Tab-separated table of N, CA, C and O in Angstrom:
chain	number	residue	atom	x	y	z
H	1	MET	N	118.830	-114.708	245.604
H	1	MET	CA	117.461	-114.760	245.168
H	1	MET	C	116.734	-113.490	245.592
H	1	MET	O	116.776	-113.092	246.736
H	2	SER	N	116.053	-112.867	244.661
H	2	SER	CA	115.330	-111.655	244.999
H	2	SER	C	113.845	-111.963	245.183
H	2	SER	O	113.300	-112.868	244.577
H	3	LYS	N	113.231	-111.181	246.032
H	3	LYS	CA	111.810	-111.375	246.275
H	3	LYS	C	111.015	-110.744	245.141
H	3	LYS	O	111.369	-109.697	244.618
H	4	SER	N	109.949	-111.399	244.785
H	4	SER	CA	109.075	-110.886	243.750
H	4	SER	C	108.136	-109.849	244.357
H	4	SER	O	107.419	-110.138	245.304
H	5	LYS	N	108.171	-108.664	243.820
H	5	LYS	CA	107.321	-107.590	244.323
H	5	LYS	C	106.079	-107.499	243.439
H	5	LYS	O	106.182	-107.416	242.220
H	6	ILE	N	104.919	-107.522	244.062
H	6	ILE	CA	103.683	-107.386	243.306
H	6	ILE	C	103.527	-105.921	242.928
H	6	ILE	O	103.611	-105.033	243.767
H	7	LYS	N	103.299	-105.689	241.662
H	7	LYS	CA	103.250	-104.320	241.162
H	7	LYS	C	101.930	-103.640	241.493
H	7	LYS	O	100.893	-104.271	241.638
H	8	ARG	N	102.003	-102.332	241.589
H	8	ARG	CA	100.838	-101.512	241.887
H	8	ARG	C	99.786	-101.649	240.791
H	8	ARG	O	98.588	-101.583	241.061
H	9	SER	N	100.235	-101.870	239.550
H	9	SER	CA	99.299	-101.997	238.438
H	9	SER	C	98.475	-103.272	238.529
H	9	SER	O	97.491	-103.413	237.807
H	10	VAL	N	98.863	-104.188	239.410
H	10	VAL	CA	98.105	-105.417	239.606
H	10	VAL	C	97.260	-105.323	240.878
H	10	VAL	O	96.091	-105.729	240.891
H	11	ILE	N	97.838	-104.766	241.929
H	11	ILE	CA	97.162	-104.710	243.226
H	11	ILE	C	95.886	-103.873	243.171
H	11	ILE	O	94.816	-104.331	243.580
H	12	PHE	N	95.979	-102.635	242.680
H	12	PHE	CA	94.822	-101.742	242.683
H	12	PHE	C	93.650	-102.282	241.851
H	12	PHE	O	92.511	-102.265	242.311
H	13	PRO	N	93.889	-102.777	240.628
H	13	PRO	CA	92.751	-103.340	239.891
H	13	PRO	C	92.127	-104.565	240.574
H	13	PRO	O	90.906	-104.734	240.520
H	14	ILE	N	92.927	-105.384	241.251
H	14	ILE	CA	92.355	-106.527	241.968
H	14	ILE	C	91.465	-106.039	243.103
H	14	ILE	O	90.362	-106.569	243.321
H	15	ILE	N	91.924	-105.022	243.822
H	15	ILE	CA	91.110	-104.455	244.902
H	15	ILE	C	89.814	-103.871	244.324
H	15	ILE	O	88.731	-104.065	244.893
H	16	MET	N	89.930	-103.182	243.212
H	16	MET	CA	88.737	-102.592	242.597
H	16	MET	C	87.778	-103.664	242.075
H	16	MET	O	86.557	-103.502	242.148
H	17	LEU	N	88.311	-104.779	241.555
H	17	LEU	CA	87.446	-105.874	241.120
H	17	LEU	C	86.701	-106.489	242.297
H	17	LEU	O	85.517	-106.832	242.184
H	18	ALA	N	87.390	-106.626	243.426
H	18	ALA	CA	86.739	-107.150	244.624
H	18	ALA	C	85.630	-106.191	245.067
H	18	ALA	O	84.522	-106.625	245.428
H	19	TYR	N	85.912	-104.909	245.039
H	19	TYR	CA	84.903	-103.895	245.394
H	19	TYR	C	83.703	-103.977	244.452
H	19	TYR	O	82.548	-103.936	244.888
H	20	LEU	N	83.967	-104.110	243.155
H	20	LEU	CA	82.889	-104.214	242.176
H	20	LEU	C	82.046	-105.463	242.415
H	20	LEU	O	80.821	-105.428	242.301
H	21	ALA	N	82.697	-106.562	242.774
H	21	ALA	CA	81.966	-107.795	243.055
H	21	ALA	C	81.051	-107.623	244.269
H	21	ALA	O	79.898	-108.070	244.256
H	22	VAL	N	81.550	-106.964	245.301
H	22	VAL	CA	80.727	-106.716	246.491
H	22	VAL	C	79.555	-105.807	246.140
H	22	VAL	O	78.411	-106.055	246.555
H	23	MET	N	79.808	-104.772	245.379
H	23	MET	CA	78.731	-103.856	244.994
H	23	MET	C	77.699	-104.559	244.099
H	23	MET	O	76.495	-104.301	244.194
H	24	ALA	N	78.163	-105.460	243.233
H	24	ALA	CA	77.235	-106.222	242.398
H	24	ALA	C	76.370	-107.136	243.266
H	24	ALA	O	75.178	-107.305	243.009
H	25	TRP	N	76.971	-107.712	244.290
H	25	TRP	CA	76.219	-108.570	245.205
H	25	TRP	C	75.170	-107.751	245.985
H	25	TRP	O	74.030	-108.175	246.127
H	26	ILE	N	75.579	-106.598	246.444
H	26	ILE	CA	74.654	-105.738	247.195
H	26	ILE	C	73.525	-105.248	246.287
H	26	ILE	O	72.373	-105.158	246.721
H	27	GLY	N	73.836	-104.963	245.038
H	27	GLY	CA	72.841	-104.418	244.121
H	27	GLY	C	72.046	-105.457	243.373
H	27	GLY	O	71.314	-105.122	242.431
H	28	ARG	N	72.150	-106.715	243.747
H	28	ARG	CA	71.440	-107.770	243.013
H	28	ARG	C	69.922	-107.641	243.108
H	28	ARG	O	69.211	-108.219	242.290
H	29	ASP	N	69.422	-106.871	244.054
H	29	ASP	CA	67.973	-106.662	244.133
H	29	ASP	C	67.456	-105.925	242.892
H	29	ASP	O	66.325	-106.120	242.476
H	30	ARG	N	68.285	-105.083	242.305
H	30	ARG	CA	67.900	-104.412	241.052
H	30	ARG	C	67.734	-105.440	239.940
H	30	ARG	O	66.865	-105.301	239.089
H	31	LEU	N	68.582	-106.449	239.949
H	31	LEU	CA	68.477	-107.513	238.963
H	31	LEU	C	67.175	-108.289	239.174
H	31	LEU	O	66.502	-108.646	238.208
H	32	ASP	N	66.838	-108.536	240.420
H	32	ASP	CA	65.598	-109.240	240.734
H	32	ASP	C	64.365	-108.436	240.313
H	32	ASP	O	63.333	-109.015	239.963
H	33	ARG	N	64.480	-107.106	240.340
H	33	ARG	CA	63.364	-106.240	239.940
H	33	ARG	C	63.269	-106.101	238.427
H	33	ARG	O	62.374	-105.450	237.919
H	34	GLY	N	64.222	-106.676	237.693
H	34	GLY	CA	64.163	-106.639	236.235
H	34	GLY	C	64.910	-105.478	235.614
H	34	GLY	O	64.760	-105.223	234.420
H	35	GLU	N	65.717	-104.769	236.366
H	35	GLU	CA	66.488	-103.641	235.833
H	35	GLU	C	67.829	-104.145	235.297
H	35	GLU	O	68.899	-103.807	235.787
H	36	TYR	N	67.737	-104.967	234.249
H	36	TYR	CA	68.924	-105.614	233.703
H	36	TYR	C	69.912	-104.619	233.111
H	36	TYR	O	71.118	-104.731	233.328
H	37	LEU	N	69.416	-103.681	232.332
H	37	LEU	CA	70.289	-102.710	231.668
H	37	LEU	C	71.049	-101.875	232.691
H	37	LEU	O	72.262	-101.672	232.558
H	38	TYR	N	70.368	-101.427	233.728
H	38	TYR	CA	71.022	-100.628	234.763
H	38	TYR	C	72.080	-101.455	235.497
H	38	TYR	O	73.212	-101.014	235.670
H	39	TYR	N	71.720	-102.660	235.896
H	39	TYR	CA	72.619	-103.522	236.668
H	39	TYR	C	73.880	-103.863	235.878
H	39	TYR	O	75.000	-103.644	236.342
H	40	PHE	N	73.689	-104.392	234.668
H	40	PHE	CA	74.852	-104.793	233.873
H	40	PHE	C	75.574	-103.582	233.282
H	40	PHE	O	76.779	-103.656	233.005
H	41	GLY	N	74.872	-102.479	233.091
H	41	GLY	CA	75.520	-101.255	232.622
H	41	GLY	C	76.514	-100.733	233.644
H	41	GLY	O	77.639	-100.344	233.296
H	42	ILE	N	76.098	-100.712	234.916
H	42	ILE	CA	76.997	-100.253	235.978
H	42	ILE	C	78.206	-101.183	236.093
H	42	ILE	O	79.348	-100.729	236.238
H	43	ILE	N	77.968	-102.492	236.006
H	43	ILE	CA	79.081	-103.446	236.077
H	43	ILE	C	80.016	-103.253	234.882
H	43	ILE	O	81.242	-103.256	235.030
H	44	GLY	N	79.446	-103.046	233.704
H	44	GLY	CA	80.260	-102.838	232.503
H	44	GLY	C	81.106	-101.576	232.591
H	44	GLY	O	82.293	-101.590	232.252
H	45	VAL	N	80.511	-100.493	233.060
H	45	VAL	CA	81.257	-99.238	233.217
H	45	VAL	C	82.371	-99.421	234.246
H	45	VAL	O	83.503	-98.964	234.053
H	46	GLY	N	82.066	-100.128	235.329
H	46	GLY	CA	83.088	-100.406	236.347
H	46	GLY	C	84.249	-101.204	235.782
H	46	GLY	O	85.414	-100.916	236.069
H	47	LEU	N	83.945	-102.214	234.966
H	47	LEU	CA	85.009	-103.024	234.359
H	47	LEU	C	85.868	-102.204	233.397
H	47	LEU	O	87.092	-102.375	233.351
H	48	VAL	N	85.234	-101.316	232.643
H	48	VAL	CA	85.999	-100.452	231.725
H	48	VAL	C	86.919	-99.535	232.513
H	48	VAL	O	88.100	-99.361	232.159
H	49	ILE	N	86.422	-98.968	233.600
H	49	ILE	CA	87.244	-98.089	234.430
H	49	ILE	C	88.413	-98.858	235.040
H	49	ILE	O	89.545	-98.367	235.069
H	50	ILE	N	88.159	-100.067	235.504
H	50	ILE	CA	89.230	-100.892	236.078
H	50	ILE	C	90.270	-101.235	235.017
H	50	ILE	O	91.474	-101.197	235.278
H	51	LEU	N	89.826	-101.552	233.811
H	51	LEU	CA	90.763	-101.845	232.717
H	51	LEU	C	91.615	-100.619	232.395
H	51	LEU	O	92.838	-100.732	232.230
H	52	LEU	N	90.989	-99.441	232.330
H	52	LEU	CA	91.745	-98.209	232.057
H	52	LEU	C	92.728	-97.905	233.181
H	52	LEU	O	93.854	-97.456	232.925
H	53	LEU	N	92.323	-98.173	234.421
H	53	LEU	CA	93.223	-97.993	235.556
H	53	LEU	C	94.433	-98.902	235.420
H	53	LEU	O	95.573	-98.470	235.585
H	54	TYR	N	94.201	-100.158	235.090
H	54	TYR	CA	95.292	-101.118	234.926
H	54	TYR	C	96.251	-100.674	233.822
H	54	TYR	O	97.471	-100.677	234.008
H	55	LEU	N	95.697	-100.297	232.687
H	55	LEU	CA	96.543	-99.898	231.560
H	55	LEU	C	97.355	-98.639	231.870
H	55	LEU	O	98.538	-98.552	231.525
H	56	SER	N	96.739	-97.674	232.526
H	56	SER	CA	97.467	-96.444	232.833
H	56	SER	C	98.555	-96.689	233.880
H	56	SER	O	99.657	-96.150	233.759
H	57	LEU	N	98.272	-97.506	234.891
H	57	LEU	CA	99.300	-97.806	235.897
H	57	LEU	C	100.446	-98.608	235.296
H	57	LEU	O	101.609	-98.390	235.620
H	58	ARG	N	100.108	-99.540	234.406
H	58	ARG	CA	101.159	-100.338	233.758
H	58	ARG	C	102.047	-99.453	232.878
H	58	ARG	O	103.269	-99.587	232.886
H	59	LYS	N	101.421	-98.536	232.145
H	59	LYS	CA	102.185	-97.620	231.298
H	59	LYS	C	103.101	-96.741	232.150
H	59	LYS	O	104.267	-96.525	231.811
H	60	LYS	N	102.588	-96.267	233.269
H	60	LYS	CA	103.376	-95.431	234.175
H	60	LYS	C	104.576	-96.216	234.714
H	60	LYS	O	105.690	-95.695	234.781
H	61	GLU	N	104.368	-97.485	235.096
H	61	GLU	CA	105.471	-98.311	235.585
H	61	GLU	C	106.503	-98.573	234.507
H	61	GLU	O	107.704	-98.577	234.771
H	62	GLN	N	106.046	-98.793	233.269
H	62	GLN	CA	106.984	-99.014	232.177
H	62	GLN	C	107.820	-97.768	231.907
H	62	GLN	O	109.029	-97.868	231.676
H	63	LEU	N	107.194	-96.601	231.937
H	63	LEU	CA	107.944	-95.361	231.723
H	63	LEU	C	108.949	-95.127	232.846
H	63	LEU	O	110.082	-94.710	232.605
H	64	GLN	N	108.543	-95.427	234.080
H	64	GLN	CA	109.448	-95.271	235.215
H	64	GLN	C	110.632	-96.235	235.103
H	64	GLN	O	111.778	-95.856	235.341
H	65	GLN	N	110.368	-97.469	234.700
H	65	GLN	CA	111.445	-98.443	234.539
H	65	GLN	C	112.400	-98.005	233.425
H	65	GLN	O	113.617	-98.118	233.557
H	66	ARG	N	111.845	-97.483	232.340
H	66	ARG	CA	112.684	-97.026	231.234
H	66	ARG	C	113.572	-95.855	231.667
H	66	ARG	O	114.749	-95.795	231.317
H	67	ARG	N	113.008	-94.926	232.462
H	67	ARG	CA	113.811	-93.802	232.964
H	67	ARG	C	114.935	-94.294	233.865
H	67	ARG	O	116.059	-93.800	233.796
H	68	GLU	N	114.617	-95.271	234.730
H	68	GLU	CA	115.645	-95.814	235.627
H	68	GLU	C	116.745	-96.523	234.842
H	68	GLU	O	117.919	-96.414	235.175
H	69	GLU	N	116.370	-97.257	233.793
H	69	GLU	CA	117.372	-97.938	232.972
H	69	GLU	C	118.258	-96.944	232.239
H	69	GLU	O	119.447	-97.163	232.086
H	70	GLU	N	117.666	-95.845	231.781
H	70	GLU	CA	118.467	-94.822	231.107
H	70	GLU	C	119.429	-94.162	232.084
H	70	GLU	O	120.559	-93.849	231.733
H	71	GLN	N	118.973	-93.974	233.301
H	71	GLN	CA	119.806	-93.299	234.293
H	71	GLN	C	120.879	-94.221	234.839
H	71	GLN	O	122.039	-93.843	234.959
H	72	TYR	N	120.503	-95.435	235.193
H	72	TYR	CA	121.437	-96.349	235.863
H	72	TYR	C	121.971	-97.453	234.967
H	72	TYR	O	122.947	-98.101	235.302
H	73	GLY	N	121.345	-97.714	233.857
H	73	GLY	CA	121.757	-98.803	232.989
H	73	GLY	C	121.068	-100.097	233.395
H	73	GLY	O	120.340	-100.162	234.372
H	74	THR	N	121.338	-101.159	232.633
H	74	THR	CA	120.734	-102.458	232.931
H	74	THR	C	121.820	-103.420	233.377
H	74	THR	O	123.020	-103.179	233.223
H	75	TYR	N	121.409	-104.531	233.924
H	75	TYR	CA	122.365	-105.563	234.343
H	75	TYR	C	123.108	-106.150	233.150
H	75	TYR	O	124.283	-106.498	233.242
H	76	GLU	N	122.429	-106.270	232.027
H	76	GLU	CA	123.071	-106.799	230.823
H	76	GLU	C	124.218	-105.898	230.374
H	76	GLU	O	125.287	-106.376	229.982
H	77	GLU	N	124.016	-104.592	230.432
H	77	GLU	CA	125.078	-103.657	230.058
H	77	GLU	C	126.258	-103.769	231.018
H	77	GLU	O	127.411	-103.709	230.605
H	78	GLU	N	125.966	-103.941	232.314
H	78	GLU	CA	127.041	-104.085	233.298
H	78	GLU	C	127.846	-105.354	233.052
H	78	GLU	O	129.071	-105.345	233.179
H	79	GLU	N	127.166	-106.445	232.700
H	79	GLU	CA	127.866	-107.700	232.438
H	79	GLU	C	128.750	-107.588	231.205
H	79	GLU	O	129.851	-108.112	231.173
H	80	LYS	N	128.259	-106.902	230.187
H	80	LYS	CA	129.054	-106.715	228.975
H	80	LYS	C	130.310	-105.892	229.271
H	80	LYS	O	131.384	-106.165	228.757
H	81	GLU	N	130.149	-104.869	230.100
H	81	GLU	CA	131.294	-104.029	230.440
H	81	GLU	C	132.277	-104.754	231.343
H	81	GLU	O	133.465	-104.509	231.303
H	82	ALA	N	131.792	-105.664	232.181
H	82	ALA	CA	132.643	-106.361	233.141
H	82	ALA	C	133.455	-107.479	232.495
H	82	ALA	O	134.532	-107.809	232.972
H	83	THR	N	132.981	-108.080	231.419
H	83	THR	CA	133.717	-109.174	230.790
H	83	THR	C	134.866	-108.606	229.967
H	83	THR	O	134.702	-107.648	229.219
H	84	PRO	N	136.044	-109.195	230.123
H	84	PRO	CA	137.187	-108.704	229.346
H	84	PRO	C	137.040	-109.064	227.876
H	84	PRO	O	136.551	-110.127	227.522
H	85	LYS	N	137.467	-108.154	227.038
H	85	LYS	CA	137.376	-108.384	225.593
H	85	LYS	C	138.706	-108.959	225.112
H	85	LYS	O	139.781	-108.487	225.471
H	86	ASP	N	138.619	-110.034	224.324
H	86	ASP	CA	139.817	-110.666	223.781
H	86	ASP	C	140.340	-109.866	222.597
H	86	ASP	O	139.590	-109.550	221.687
H	87	LYS	N	141.611	-109.562	222.674
H	87	LYS	CA	142.229	-108.852	221.564
H	87	LYS	C	143.240	-109.787	220.922
H	87	LYS	O	144.136	-110.302	221.561
H	88	ALA	N	143.064	-110.025	219.627
H	88	ALA	CA	143.945	-110.969	218.957
H	88	ALA	C	144.930	-110.279	218.063
H	88	ALA	O	144.885	-109.289	217.559
């Protein structure tokens, strides 16, 4: 049994979402003052940046995995090579 490793493309955006939530909580006084556009604009921009971070990290991990598979092969290829072929 192998351990499940949490990917970097998941960890960093979760940390950034937590940071954004804390900053939204700290900045709620702007919401109380009626600066709705500023408050939700900053949150919206933060969410877009976090989404772009997630997508770019995921793409980077996929490219790295593809390079490793090209270099080392996959388990499926190893199993196919290891099974004897019947010759009739």
